[in-house]
Every structure is written in structure tokens, then in C-alpha cells.
GROMACS .gro file of C-alpha atoms in nm:
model
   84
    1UNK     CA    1   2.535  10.474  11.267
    2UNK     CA    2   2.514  10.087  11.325
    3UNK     CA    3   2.301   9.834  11.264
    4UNK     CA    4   2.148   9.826  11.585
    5UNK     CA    5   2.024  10.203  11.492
    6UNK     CA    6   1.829  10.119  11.208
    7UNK     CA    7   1.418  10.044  11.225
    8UNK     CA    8   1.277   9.792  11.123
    9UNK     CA    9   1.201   9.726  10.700
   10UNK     CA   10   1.494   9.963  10.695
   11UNK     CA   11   1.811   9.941  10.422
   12UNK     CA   12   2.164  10.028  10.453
   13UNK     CA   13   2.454   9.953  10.261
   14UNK     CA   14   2.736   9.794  10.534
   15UNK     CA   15   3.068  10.023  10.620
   16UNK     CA   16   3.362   9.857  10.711
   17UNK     CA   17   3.371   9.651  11.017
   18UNK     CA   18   3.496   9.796  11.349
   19UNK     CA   19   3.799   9.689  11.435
   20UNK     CA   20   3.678   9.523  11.767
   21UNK     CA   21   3.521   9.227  11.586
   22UNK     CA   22   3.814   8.943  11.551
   23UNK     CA   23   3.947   8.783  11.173
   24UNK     CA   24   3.693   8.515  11.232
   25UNK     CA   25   3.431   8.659  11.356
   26UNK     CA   26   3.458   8.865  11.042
   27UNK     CA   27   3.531   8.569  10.798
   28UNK     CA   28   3.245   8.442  10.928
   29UNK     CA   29   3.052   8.737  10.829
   30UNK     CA   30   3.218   8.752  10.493
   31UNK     CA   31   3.074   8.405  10.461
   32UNK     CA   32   2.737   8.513  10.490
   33UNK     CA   33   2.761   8.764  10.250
   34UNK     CA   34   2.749   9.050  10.521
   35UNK     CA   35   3.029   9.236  10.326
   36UNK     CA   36   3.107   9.588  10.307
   37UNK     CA   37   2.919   9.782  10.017
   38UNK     CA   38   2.622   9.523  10.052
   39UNK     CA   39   2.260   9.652  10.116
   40UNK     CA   40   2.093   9.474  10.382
   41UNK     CA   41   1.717   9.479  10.498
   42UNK     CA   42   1.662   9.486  10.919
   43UNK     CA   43   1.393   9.260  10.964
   44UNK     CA   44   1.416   9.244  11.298
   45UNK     CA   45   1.639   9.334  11.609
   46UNK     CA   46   1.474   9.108  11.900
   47UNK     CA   47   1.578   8.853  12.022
   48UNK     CA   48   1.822   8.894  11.781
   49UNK     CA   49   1.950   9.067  11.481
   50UNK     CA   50   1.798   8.995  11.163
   51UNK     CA   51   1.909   9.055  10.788
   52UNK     CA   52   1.763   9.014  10.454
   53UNK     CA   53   2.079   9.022  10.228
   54UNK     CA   54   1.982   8.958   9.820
   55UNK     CA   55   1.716   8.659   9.925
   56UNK     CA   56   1.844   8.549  10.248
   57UNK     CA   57   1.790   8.613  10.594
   58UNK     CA   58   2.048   8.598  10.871
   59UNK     CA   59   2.067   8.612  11.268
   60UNK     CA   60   2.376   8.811  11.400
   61UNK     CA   61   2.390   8.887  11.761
   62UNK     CA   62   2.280   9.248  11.873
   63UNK     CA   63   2.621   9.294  12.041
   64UNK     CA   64   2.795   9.196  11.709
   65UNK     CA   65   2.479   9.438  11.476
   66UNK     CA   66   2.626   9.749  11.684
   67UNK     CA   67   2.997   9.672  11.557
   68UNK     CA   68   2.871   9.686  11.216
   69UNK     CA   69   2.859  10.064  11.069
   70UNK     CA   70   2.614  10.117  10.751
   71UNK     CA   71   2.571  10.429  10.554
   72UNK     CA   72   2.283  10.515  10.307
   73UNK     CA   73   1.981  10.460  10.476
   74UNK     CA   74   1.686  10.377  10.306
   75UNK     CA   75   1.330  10.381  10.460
   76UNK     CA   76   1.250  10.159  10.148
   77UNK     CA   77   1.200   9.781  10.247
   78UNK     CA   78   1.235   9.612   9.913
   79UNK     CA   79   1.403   9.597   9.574
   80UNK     CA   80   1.810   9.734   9.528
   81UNK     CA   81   1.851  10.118   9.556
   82UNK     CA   82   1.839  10.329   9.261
   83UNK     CA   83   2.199  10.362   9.072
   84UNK     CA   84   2.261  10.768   9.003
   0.00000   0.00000   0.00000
């Protein structure tokens, strides 16, 4: 599953990055704070991609969203997943 699969108000925490995005692409990424192991919020997929990470949004291209692979899926929009 990648980001591109998730509805909208939807969390995930990120996977590691497919290999077909480049160093900087990635770096730039990083940068953001679109890491692996960080829950992200879709708030939107058109015309772009958009991410609610802690208390920021980004905009990531849609090819880019389906390169990134998230795990834990949440249907709950707000506050930071419950630690077990």
C-alpha cells in the first residue's frame, strides 16, 4: 500500500522509500520531515498530494505519493496513534 491508496483524513505511518525515487529526491523528502516511521494525515490527493505531518502540510506529486509505501492505517484524522 502507497500513499496514493489511502482516503482522504486517513493516517499511515511511512515505509521505506522505493528504490525508484533518486538520493535527492529523497533528501528532499527527508527535509520535509516525510521520513520513514512518521505518521502522516492525507488531506488531499487532487491536484496533488497533500500531507499533514506533526502541524504541517505538504504537496508531493501523485507520481512521487505512489513511490511512498505506509503501513498502519488509521481511519482516525487527528491526534498521534495510541502507543501499545
Amino acid at each position: 500500500m502507497t500513499l496514493t491508496d489511502l482516503s482522504h483524513g486517513s493516517r499511515a505511518r511511512i515505509g521505506h522509500f522505493d528504490k525508484t525515487l533518486d538520493a535527492q529526491t529523497q533528501l528532499r523528502l527527508f527535509a520535509y520531515g516525510l521520513v520513514p516511521g512518521e505518521w502522516v494525515t492525507v488531506v488531499q490527493h487532487k491536484p496533488t498530494t497533500i500531507l499533514r505531518i506533526e502541524h504541517a502540510e505538504i504537496a508531493i506529486e501523485s507520481q512521487i505519493a505512489a513511490c511512498i509505501p505506509v503501513t498502519g492505517e488509521s481511519g482516525k484524522p487527528h491526534g498521534k496513534p495510541q502507543k501499545r
